[in-house]
Coordinates of C-alpha atoms and ligand atoms in Angstrom, one line a residue:
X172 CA 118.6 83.4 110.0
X173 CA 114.9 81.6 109.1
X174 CA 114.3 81.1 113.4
X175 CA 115.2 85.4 113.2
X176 CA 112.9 85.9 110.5
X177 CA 109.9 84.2 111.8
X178 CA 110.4 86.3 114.9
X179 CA 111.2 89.9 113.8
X180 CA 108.1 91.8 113.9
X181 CA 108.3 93.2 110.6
X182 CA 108.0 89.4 109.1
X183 CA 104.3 90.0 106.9
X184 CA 104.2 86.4 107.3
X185 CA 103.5 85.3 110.5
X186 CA 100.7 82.5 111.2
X187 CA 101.1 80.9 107.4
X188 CA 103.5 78.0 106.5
X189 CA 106.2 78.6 104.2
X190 CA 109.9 78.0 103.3
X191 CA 112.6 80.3 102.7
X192 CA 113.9 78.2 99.4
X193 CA 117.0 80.9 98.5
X194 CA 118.7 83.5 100.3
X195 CA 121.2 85.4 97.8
X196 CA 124.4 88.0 98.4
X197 CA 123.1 91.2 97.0
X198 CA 126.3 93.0 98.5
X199 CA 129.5 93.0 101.2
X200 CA 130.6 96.1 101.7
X201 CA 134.2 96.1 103.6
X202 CA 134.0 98.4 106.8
X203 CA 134.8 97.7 108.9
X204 CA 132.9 96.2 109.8
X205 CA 131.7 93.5 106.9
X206 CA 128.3 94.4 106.0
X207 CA 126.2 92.2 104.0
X208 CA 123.2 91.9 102.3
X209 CA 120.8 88.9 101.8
X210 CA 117.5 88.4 100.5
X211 CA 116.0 85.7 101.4
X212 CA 112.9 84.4 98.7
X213 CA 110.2 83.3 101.3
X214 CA 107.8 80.6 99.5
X215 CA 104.1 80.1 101.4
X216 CA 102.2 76.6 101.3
X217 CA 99.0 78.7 100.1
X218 CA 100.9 79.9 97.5
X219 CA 102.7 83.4 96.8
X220 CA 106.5 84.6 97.5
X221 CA 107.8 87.3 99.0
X222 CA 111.3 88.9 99.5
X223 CA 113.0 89.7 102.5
X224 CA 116.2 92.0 102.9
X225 CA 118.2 91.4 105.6
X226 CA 121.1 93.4 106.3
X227 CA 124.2 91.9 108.3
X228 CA 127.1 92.9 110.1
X229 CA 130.4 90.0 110.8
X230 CA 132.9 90.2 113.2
X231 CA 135.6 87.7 114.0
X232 CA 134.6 88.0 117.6
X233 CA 130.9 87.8 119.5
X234 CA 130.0 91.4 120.1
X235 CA 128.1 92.3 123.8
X236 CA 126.8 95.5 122.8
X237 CA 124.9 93.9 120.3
X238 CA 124.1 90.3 122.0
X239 CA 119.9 91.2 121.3
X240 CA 120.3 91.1 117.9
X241 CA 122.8 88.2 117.5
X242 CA 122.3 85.7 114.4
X243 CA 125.0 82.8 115.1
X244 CA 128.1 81.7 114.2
X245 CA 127.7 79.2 111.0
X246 CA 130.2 76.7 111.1
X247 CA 133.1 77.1 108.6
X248 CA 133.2 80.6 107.5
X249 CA 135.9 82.8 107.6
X250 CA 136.8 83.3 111.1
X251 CA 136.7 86.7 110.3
X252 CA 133.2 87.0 109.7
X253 CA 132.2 84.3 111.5
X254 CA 129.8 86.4 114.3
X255 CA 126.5 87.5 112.6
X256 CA 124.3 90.3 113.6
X257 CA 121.0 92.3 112.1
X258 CA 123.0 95.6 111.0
X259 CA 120.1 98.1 111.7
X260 CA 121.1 97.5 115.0
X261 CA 124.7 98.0 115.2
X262 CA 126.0 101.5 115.4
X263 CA 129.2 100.4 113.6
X264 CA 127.2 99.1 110.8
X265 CA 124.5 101.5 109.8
X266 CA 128.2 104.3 109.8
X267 CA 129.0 102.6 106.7
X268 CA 125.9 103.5 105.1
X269 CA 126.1 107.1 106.6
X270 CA 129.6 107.4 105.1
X271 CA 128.7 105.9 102.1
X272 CA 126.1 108.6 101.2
X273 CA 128.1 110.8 102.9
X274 CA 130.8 110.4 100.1
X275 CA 128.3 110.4 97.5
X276 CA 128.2 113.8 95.5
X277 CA 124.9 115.5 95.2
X278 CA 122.8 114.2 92.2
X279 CA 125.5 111.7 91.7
X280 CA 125.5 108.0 92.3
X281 CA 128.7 105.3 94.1
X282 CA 129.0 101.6 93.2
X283 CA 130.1 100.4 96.7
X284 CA 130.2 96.5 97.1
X285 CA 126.8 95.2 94.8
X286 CA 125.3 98.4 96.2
X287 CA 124.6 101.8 94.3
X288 CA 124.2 105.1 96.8
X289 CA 122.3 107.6 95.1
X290 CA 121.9 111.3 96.2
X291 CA 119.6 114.2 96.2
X292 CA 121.3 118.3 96.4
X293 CA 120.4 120.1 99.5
X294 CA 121.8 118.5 102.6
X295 CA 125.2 118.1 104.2
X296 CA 125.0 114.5 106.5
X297 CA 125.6 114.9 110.0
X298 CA 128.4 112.0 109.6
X299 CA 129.2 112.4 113.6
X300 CA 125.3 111.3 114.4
X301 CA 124.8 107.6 115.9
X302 CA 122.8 105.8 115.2
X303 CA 119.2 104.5 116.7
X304 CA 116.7 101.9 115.8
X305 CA 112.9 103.4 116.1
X306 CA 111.0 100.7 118.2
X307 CA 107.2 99.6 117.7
X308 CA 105.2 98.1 115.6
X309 CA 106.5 98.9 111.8
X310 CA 106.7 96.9 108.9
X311 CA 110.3 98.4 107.8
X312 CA 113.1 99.1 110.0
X313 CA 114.1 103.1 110.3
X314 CA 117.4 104.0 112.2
X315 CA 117.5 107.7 113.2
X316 CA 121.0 109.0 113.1
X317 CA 121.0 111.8 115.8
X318 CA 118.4 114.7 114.6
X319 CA 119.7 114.8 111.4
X320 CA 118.8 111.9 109.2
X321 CA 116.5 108.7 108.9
X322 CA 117.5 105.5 107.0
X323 CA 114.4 103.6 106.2
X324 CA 115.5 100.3 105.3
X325 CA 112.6 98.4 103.5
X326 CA 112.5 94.9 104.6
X327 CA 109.6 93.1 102.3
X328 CA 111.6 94.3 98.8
X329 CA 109.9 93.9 95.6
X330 CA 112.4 94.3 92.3
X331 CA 111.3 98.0 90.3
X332 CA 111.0 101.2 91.8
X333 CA 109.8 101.5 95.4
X334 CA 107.0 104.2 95.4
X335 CA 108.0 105.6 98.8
X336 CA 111.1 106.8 97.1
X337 CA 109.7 107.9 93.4
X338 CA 106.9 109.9 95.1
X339 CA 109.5 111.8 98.1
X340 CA 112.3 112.1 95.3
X341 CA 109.6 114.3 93.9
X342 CA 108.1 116.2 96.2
X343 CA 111.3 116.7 97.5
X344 CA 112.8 117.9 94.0
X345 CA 109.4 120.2 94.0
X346 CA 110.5 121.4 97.4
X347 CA 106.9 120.6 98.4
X348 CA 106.6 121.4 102.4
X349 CA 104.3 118.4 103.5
X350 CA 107.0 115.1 103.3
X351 CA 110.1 114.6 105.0
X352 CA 112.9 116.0 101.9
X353 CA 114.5 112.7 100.7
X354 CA 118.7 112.8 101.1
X355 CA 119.3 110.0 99.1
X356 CA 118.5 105.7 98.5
X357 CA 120.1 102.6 97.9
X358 CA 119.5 99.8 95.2
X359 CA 121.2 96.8 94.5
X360 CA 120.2 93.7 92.2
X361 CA 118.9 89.9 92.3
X362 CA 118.7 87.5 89.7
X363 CA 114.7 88.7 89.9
X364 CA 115.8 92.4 88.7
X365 CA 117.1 95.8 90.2
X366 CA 115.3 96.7 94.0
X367 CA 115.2 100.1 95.8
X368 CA 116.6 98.7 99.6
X369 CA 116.7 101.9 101.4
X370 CA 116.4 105.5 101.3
X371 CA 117.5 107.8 104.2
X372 CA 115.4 111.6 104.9
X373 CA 115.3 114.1 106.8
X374 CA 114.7 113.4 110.2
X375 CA 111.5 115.2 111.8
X376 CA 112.7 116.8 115.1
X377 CA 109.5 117.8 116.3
X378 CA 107.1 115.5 114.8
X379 CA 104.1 114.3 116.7
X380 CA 102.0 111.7 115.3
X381 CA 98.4 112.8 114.0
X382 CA 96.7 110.1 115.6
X383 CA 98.1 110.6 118.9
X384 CA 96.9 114.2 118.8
X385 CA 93.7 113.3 116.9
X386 CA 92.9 110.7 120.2
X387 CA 93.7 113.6 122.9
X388 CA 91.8 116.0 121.2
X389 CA 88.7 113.4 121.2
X390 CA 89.5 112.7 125.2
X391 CA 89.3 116.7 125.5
X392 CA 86.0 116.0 124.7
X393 CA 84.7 113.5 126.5
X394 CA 86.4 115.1 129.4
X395 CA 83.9 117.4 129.3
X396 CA 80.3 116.6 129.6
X397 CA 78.6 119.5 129.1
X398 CA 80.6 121.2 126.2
X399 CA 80.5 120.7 122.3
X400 CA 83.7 119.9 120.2
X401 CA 84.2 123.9 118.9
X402 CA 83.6 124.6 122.7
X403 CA 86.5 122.5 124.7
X404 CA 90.2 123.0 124.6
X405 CA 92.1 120.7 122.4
X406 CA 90.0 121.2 119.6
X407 CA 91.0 119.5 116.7
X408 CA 89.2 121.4 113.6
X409 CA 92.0 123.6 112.7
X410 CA 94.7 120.9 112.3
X411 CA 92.4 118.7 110.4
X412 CA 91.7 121.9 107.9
X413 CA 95.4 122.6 107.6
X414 CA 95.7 118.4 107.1
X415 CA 92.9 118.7 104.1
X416 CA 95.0 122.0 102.8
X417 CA 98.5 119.9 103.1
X418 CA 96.9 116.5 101.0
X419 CA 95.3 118.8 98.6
X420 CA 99.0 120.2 97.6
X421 CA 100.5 116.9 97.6
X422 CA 98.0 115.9 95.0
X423 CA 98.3 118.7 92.9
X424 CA 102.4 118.1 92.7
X425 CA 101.8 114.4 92.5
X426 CA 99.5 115.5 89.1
X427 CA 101.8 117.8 88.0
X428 CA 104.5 115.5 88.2
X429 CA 103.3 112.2 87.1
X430 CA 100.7 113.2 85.2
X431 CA 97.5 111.8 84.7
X432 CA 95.3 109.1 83.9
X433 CA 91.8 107.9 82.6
X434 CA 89.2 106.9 85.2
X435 CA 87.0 104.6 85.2
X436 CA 83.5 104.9 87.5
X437 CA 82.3 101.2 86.4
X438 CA 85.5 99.6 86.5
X439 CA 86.2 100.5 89.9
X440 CA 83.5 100.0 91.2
X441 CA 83.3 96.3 89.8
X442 CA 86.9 96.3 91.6
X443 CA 85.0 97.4 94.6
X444 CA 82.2 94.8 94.7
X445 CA 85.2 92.3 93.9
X446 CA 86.6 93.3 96.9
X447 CA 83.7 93.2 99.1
X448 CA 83.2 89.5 97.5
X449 CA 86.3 89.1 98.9
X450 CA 86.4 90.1 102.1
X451 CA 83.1 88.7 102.8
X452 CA 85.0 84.9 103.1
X453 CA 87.1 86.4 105.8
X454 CA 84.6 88.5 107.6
X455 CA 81.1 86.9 106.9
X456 CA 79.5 89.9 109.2
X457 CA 79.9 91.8 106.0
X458 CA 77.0 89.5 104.2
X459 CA 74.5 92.3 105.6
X460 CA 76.0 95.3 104.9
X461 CA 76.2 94.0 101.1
X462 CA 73.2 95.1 99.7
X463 CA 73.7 98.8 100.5
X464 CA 77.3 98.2 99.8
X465 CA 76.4 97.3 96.0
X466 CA 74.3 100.3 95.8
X467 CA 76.8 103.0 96.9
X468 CA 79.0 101.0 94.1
X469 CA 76.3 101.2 91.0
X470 CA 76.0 105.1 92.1
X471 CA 80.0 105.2 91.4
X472 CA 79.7 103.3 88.1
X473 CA 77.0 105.6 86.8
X474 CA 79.6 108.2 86.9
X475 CA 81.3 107.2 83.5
X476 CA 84.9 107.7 83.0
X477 CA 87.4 111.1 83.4
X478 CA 91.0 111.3 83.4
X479 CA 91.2 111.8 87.5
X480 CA 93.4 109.1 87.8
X481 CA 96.9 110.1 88.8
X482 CA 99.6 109.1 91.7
X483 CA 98.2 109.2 95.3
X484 CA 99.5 107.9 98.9
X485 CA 97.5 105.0 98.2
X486 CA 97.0 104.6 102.3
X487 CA 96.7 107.3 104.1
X488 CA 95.6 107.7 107.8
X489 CA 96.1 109.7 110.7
X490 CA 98.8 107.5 111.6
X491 CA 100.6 108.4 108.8
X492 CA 101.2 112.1 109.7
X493 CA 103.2 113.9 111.8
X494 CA 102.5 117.5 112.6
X495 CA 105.8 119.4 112.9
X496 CA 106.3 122.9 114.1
X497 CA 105.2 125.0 111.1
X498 CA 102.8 122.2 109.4
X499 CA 101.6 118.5 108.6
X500 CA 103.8 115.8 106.6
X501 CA 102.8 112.8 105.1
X502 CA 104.6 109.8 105.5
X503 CA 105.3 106.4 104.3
X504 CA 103.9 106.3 100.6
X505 CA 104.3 102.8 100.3
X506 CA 100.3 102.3 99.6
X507 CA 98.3 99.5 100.7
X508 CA 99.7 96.3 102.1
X509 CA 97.8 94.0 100.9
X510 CA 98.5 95.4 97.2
X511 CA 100.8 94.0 94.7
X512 CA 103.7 96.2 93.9
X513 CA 102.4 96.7 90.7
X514 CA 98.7 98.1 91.6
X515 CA 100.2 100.1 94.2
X516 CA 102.2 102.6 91.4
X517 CA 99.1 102.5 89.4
X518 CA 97.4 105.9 89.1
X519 CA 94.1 106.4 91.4
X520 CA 91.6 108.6 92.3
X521 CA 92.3 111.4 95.0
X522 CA 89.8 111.0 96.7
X523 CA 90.6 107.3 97.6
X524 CA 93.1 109.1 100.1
X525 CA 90.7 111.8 101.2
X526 CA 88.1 109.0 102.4
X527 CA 91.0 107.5 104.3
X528 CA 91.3 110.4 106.0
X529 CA 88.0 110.9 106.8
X530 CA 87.8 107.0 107.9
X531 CA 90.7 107.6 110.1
X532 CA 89.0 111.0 111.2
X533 CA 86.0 107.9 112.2
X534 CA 88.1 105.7 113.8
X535 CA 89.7 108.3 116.3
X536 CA 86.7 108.7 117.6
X537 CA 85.4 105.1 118.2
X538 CA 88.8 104.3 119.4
X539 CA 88.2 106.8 122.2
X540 CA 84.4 105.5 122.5
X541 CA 85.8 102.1 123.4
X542 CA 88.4 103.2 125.7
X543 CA 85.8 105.0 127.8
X544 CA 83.3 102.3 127.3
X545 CA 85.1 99.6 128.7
X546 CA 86.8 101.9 131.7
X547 CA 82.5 103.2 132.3
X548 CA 81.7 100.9 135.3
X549 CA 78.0 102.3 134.6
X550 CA 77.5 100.4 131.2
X551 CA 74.0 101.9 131.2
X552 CA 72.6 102.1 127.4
X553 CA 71.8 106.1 128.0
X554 CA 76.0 106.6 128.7
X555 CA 77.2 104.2 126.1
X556 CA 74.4 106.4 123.2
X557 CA 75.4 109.5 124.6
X558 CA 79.5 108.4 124.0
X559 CA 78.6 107.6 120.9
X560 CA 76.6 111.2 120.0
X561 CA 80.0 112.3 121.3
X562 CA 81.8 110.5 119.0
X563 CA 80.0 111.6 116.5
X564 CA 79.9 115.1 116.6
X565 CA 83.9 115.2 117.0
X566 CA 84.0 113.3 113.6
X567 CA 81.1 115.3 111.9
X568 CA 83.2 118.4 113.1
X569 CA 86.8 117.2 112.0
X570 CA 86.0 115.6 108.5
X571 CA 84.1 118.7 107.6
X572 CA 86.9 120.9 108.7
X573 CA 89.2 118.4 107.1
X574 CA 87.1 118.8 103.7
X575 CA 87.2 122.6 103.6
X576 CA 90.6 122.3 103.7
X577 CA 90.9 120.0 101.1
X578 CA 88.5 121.8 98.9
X579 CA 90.0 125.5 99.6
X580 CA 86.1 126.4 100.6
X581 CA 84.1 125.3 97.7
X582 CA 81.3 123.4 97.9
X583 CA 81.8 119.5 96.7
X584 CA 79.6 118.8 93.5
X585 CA 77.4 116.0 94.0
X586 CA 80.0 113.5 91.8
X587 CA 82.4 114.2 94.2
X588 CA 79.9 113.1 97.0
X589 CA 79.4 109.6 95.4
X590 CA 83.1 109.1 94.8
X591 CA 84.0 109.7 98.6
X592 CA 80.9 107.8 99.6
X593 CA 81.9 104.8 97.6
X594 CA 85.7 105.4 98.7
X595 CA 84.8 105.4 101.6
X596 CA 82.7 102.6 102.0
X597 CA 85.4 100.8 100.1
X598 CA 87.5 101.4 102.7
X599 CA 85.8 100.3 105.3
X600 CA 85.6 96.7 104.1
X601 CA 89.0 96.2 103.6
X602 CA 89.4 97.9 107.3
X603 CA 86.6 94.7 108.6
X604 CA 89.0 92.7 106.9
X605 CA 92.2 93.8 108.1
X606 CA 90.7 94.0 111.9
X607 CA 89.6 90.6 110.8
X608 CA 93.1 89.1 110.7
X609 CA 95.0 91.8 112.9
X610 CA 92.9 93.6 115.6
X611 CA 89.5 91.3 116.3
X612 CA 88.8 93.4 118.8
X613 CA 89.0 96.7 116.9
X614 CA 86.1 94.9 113.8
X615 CA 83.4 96.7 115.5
X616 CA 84.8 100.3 114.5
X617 CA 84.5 99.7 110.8
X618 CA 81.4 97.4 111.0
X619 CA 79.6 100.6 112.8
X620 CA 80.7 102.7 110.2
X621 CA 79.4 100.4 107.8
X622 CA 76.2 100.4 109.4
X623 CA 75.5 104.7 109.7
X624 CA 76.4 104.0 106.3
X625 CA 73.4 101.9 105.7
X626 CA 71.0 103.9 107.7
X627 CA 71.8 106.8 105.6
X628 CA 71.2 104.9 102.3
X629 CA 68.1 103.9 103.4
X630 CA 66.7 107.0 104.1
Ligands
ADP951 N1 111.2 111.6 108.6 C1 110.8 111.2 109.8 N2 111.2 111.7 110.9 C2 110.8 111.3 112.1 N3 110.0 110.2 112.3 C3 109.5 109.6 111.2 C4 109.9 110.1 109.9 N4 109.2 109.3 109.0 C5 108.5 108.4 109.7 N5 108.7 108.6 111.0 C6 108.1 107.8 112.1 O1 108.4 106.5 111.9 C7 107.2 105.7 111.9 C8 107.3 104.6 110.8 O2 107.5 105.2 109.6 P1 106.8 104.6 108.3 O3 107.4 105.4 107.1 O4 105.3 104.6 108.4 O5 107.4 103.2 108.3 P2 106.7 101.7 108.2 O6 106.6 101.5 106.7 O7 107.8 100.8 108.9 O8 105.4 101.7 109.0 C9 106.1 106.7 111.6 O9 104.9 106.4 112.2 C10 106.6 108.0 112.2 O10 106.2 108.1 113.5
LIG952 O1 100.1 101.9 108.6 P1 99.9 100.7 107.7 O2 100.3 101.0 106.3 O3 100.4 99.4 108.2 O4 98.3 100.6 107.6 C1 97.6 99.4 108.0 O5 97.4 99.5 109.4 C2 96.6 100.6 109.9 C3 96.5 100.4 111.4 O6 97.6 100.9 112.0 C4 95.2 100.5 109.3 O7 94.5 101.7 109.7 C5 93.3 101.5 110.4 O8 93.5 101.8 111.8 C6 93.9 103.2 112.1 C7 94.1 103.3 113.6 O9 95.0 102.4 114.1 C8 92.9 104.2 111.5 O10 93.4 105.5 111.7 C9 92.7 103.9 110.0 O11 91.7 104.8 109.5 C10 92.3 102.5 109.8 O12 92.1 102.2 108.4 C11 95.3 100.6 107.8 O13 94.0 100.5 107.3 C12 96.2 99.4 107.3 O14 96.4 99.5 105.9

């Protein structure tokens, strides 16, 4: 199981030494087939733990359908669970947890096995749907079950309530338009408290990703020397309004739900220079953005304290939207990664999430830059600046569409343009960081931001 962990591509810790010193039962639910549950507690040399779930499936024989995601056979169990597989890949498996919430009644919970099913109103299951892991690069595992449903099963767990859930079982109970409706979730307990393992949603037939669309409509562009972004086909300025309009009503059902909290400008923005403190040991290249850095931060503190604060998405990008038929849904409301579970439910500021937006709105753009950059077998200066004027006017078009939507067509008041510069800004050095230690290659794209950002300072 540890030789499995290390490889599965949703392990958070790859490249750092550690031990897995206790792997408990949290359930066995009797299918067939056996289903188990383990969390394994994953200790690292530099310090820190983290919990891993791991569901399983047993059968008393090896199973060929499901060789790929075969575990072993440990040595004096019961025969009849003696073959061991990862359960999100096994049909046979991930039924039990179909049925389960199947048999659930609606705003009701079910003890099964260790495990307690609960359920939202509004949905009959599709109980005749198989099952099918989504592949790529994710940090959970989702199975789709036909058309009909999505079980997200989370994989790093943390014991309290997992935000992905608390914020769709809201908007879902608000019948707000912009997130998949939540069906139902799953908790069960370890000796470190009560954890949220799973929740399964509706599944989004016709989603495409907002990232994908935002990179074709930038390749429209570039396709096309001699016409400006409102000019070509493709153009992206009325999705990116409709984007700003859909986060805009998430927020205001987020607020109405949760509430909200004081603000504070000089405490965040001490968090901020903290953070750039920070990130500067992993990405020295931020040294000279730092003074202007500091700067956009002491504007932020001067703003003095409000209650703004209030639940967000905590990490939004255009990767996590999906455009559907009649309109935009967010996704994955997990927050930041490299956030403890803790300050990732804390309230925020709104327009943390609208500055990712408009970062992601940035990065588009370069990503496309680079593409055709390295393809260019020119790589004259005048070709690369002109990509780059390019580049620029697609993003100047899309975030200013994407604000108008967000705004409902006022104007922003010039406290609103320090918070979203210093968000924004913000942002971008965790991004140098995270490119840092994921994407070298991709550094440049916030480090360029960082740098229009200091060009506009200083003038
Ligand atoms: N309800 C849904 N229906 C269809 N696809 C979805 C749905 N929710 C998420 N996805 C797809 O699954 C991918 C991973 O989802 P996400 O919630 O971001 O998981 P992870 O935390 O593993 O990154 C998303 O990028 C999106 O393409
Ligand atoms: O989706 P995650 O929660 O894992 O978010 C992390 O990975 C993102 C990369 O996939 C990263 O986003 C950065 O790259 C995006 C393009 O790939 C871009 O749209 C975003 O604006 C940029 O921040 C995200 O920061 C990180 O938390």
């Amino acid at each position: 199981m540890t030789r499995y962990l290390a490889d599965a591509r949703w392990f958070g810790g790859k490249g750092r030494d550690y031990d897995v010193v206790d792997v408990q039962r949290v359930a066995t639910m009797v299918g067939p087939p056996v289903v188990t549950i383990d969390v394994l507690t994953v200790r690292y040399a530099d310090g820190g733990v983290e919990l891993y779930q791991m569901p399983l499936s047993h059968y008393p024989e090896p199973q060929e359908r499901i060789q790929h995601a075969y575990l072993g056979a440990a040595p004096g169990v019961d025969p009849a669970v003696a073959h061991t597989y990862d359960a999100v890949h096994d049909r046979e498996a991930m039924a039990v947890y179909l049925e389960t919430f199947d048999d659930t009644p609606a705003n009701a919970s079910v003890e099964l096995g260790g495990l307690t099913f609960h359920r939202l109103a509004g949905h009959e299951l599709d109980t005749e749907a198989h099952s099918t892991l989504f592949s790529g690069e994710q940090s959970n595992s989702s199975v789709a079950f036909g058309d009909d449903s999505l079980l997200k099963v989370f994989r790093k767990v943390t014991p309290g309530r997992n935000p992905d859930i608390e914020i769709h079982a809201a908007l879902t109970r608000a019948e707000n338009p912009n997130v998949a409706a939540l069906y139902g979730w799953v908790e069960g307990s370890t000796t470190d408290g009560r954890l949220d393992l799973a929740m399964i949603q509706q599944f989004l037939r016709t989603a495409s990703d907002g990232w994908d669309l935002a990179l074709s409509s930038v390749r429209n562009l570039f396709a096309e020397a001699d016409l400006h972004a409102d000019e070509v086909g493709g153009d992206f300025a009325g999705e990116a309004e409709r984007l700003g309009a859909a986060v805009a009503e998430v927020h205001q059902v987020l607020r109405e739900h949760f509430g909200s909290a004081s603000w504070s400008g000089r405490e965040v923005a001490a968090a901020m220079g903290d953070r750039l403190t920070a990130q500067i040991e992993v990405a020295p290249a931020l040294a000279e953005h730092a003074d202007a850095l500091r700067g956009v931060y002491d504007a932020l503190a001067a703003l003095g304290e409000d209650d703004s604060a209030q639940r967000i998405h905590g990490d939004l990008h255009l990767g996590q939207t999906l455009r559907v038929v009649h309109n935009w849904k967010l996704v994955d409301f997990e927050g930041e990664p490299a956030k403890t579970l803790a300050d990732r439910v804390l309230p925020d500021n709104p327009w943390r999430d609208v500055a990712g937006m408009l970062r992601s709105l940035d990065y588009a753009a370069r990503a496309v830059e680079r593409d055709f950059a390295f393809e260019s077998a020119s790589g004259q200066q005048g070709a690369a600046d002109q990509l780059s004027f390019r580049a620029q006017e697609w993003t100047r078009r899309n975030r200013q569409a994407f604000l108008t939507g967000y705004l409902q067509g006022r104007e922003m008041s010039p406290a609103e343009q320090t918070l979203v510069a210093a968000y924004e800004a913000d942002k971008a050095v965790y991004e140098v960081g995270y490119e840092t230690r994921n994407r070298p290659t991709w550094v440049s794209i916030p480090l360029g931001a960082l740098t229009r950002l200091a060009e506009g300072a200083a003038r």
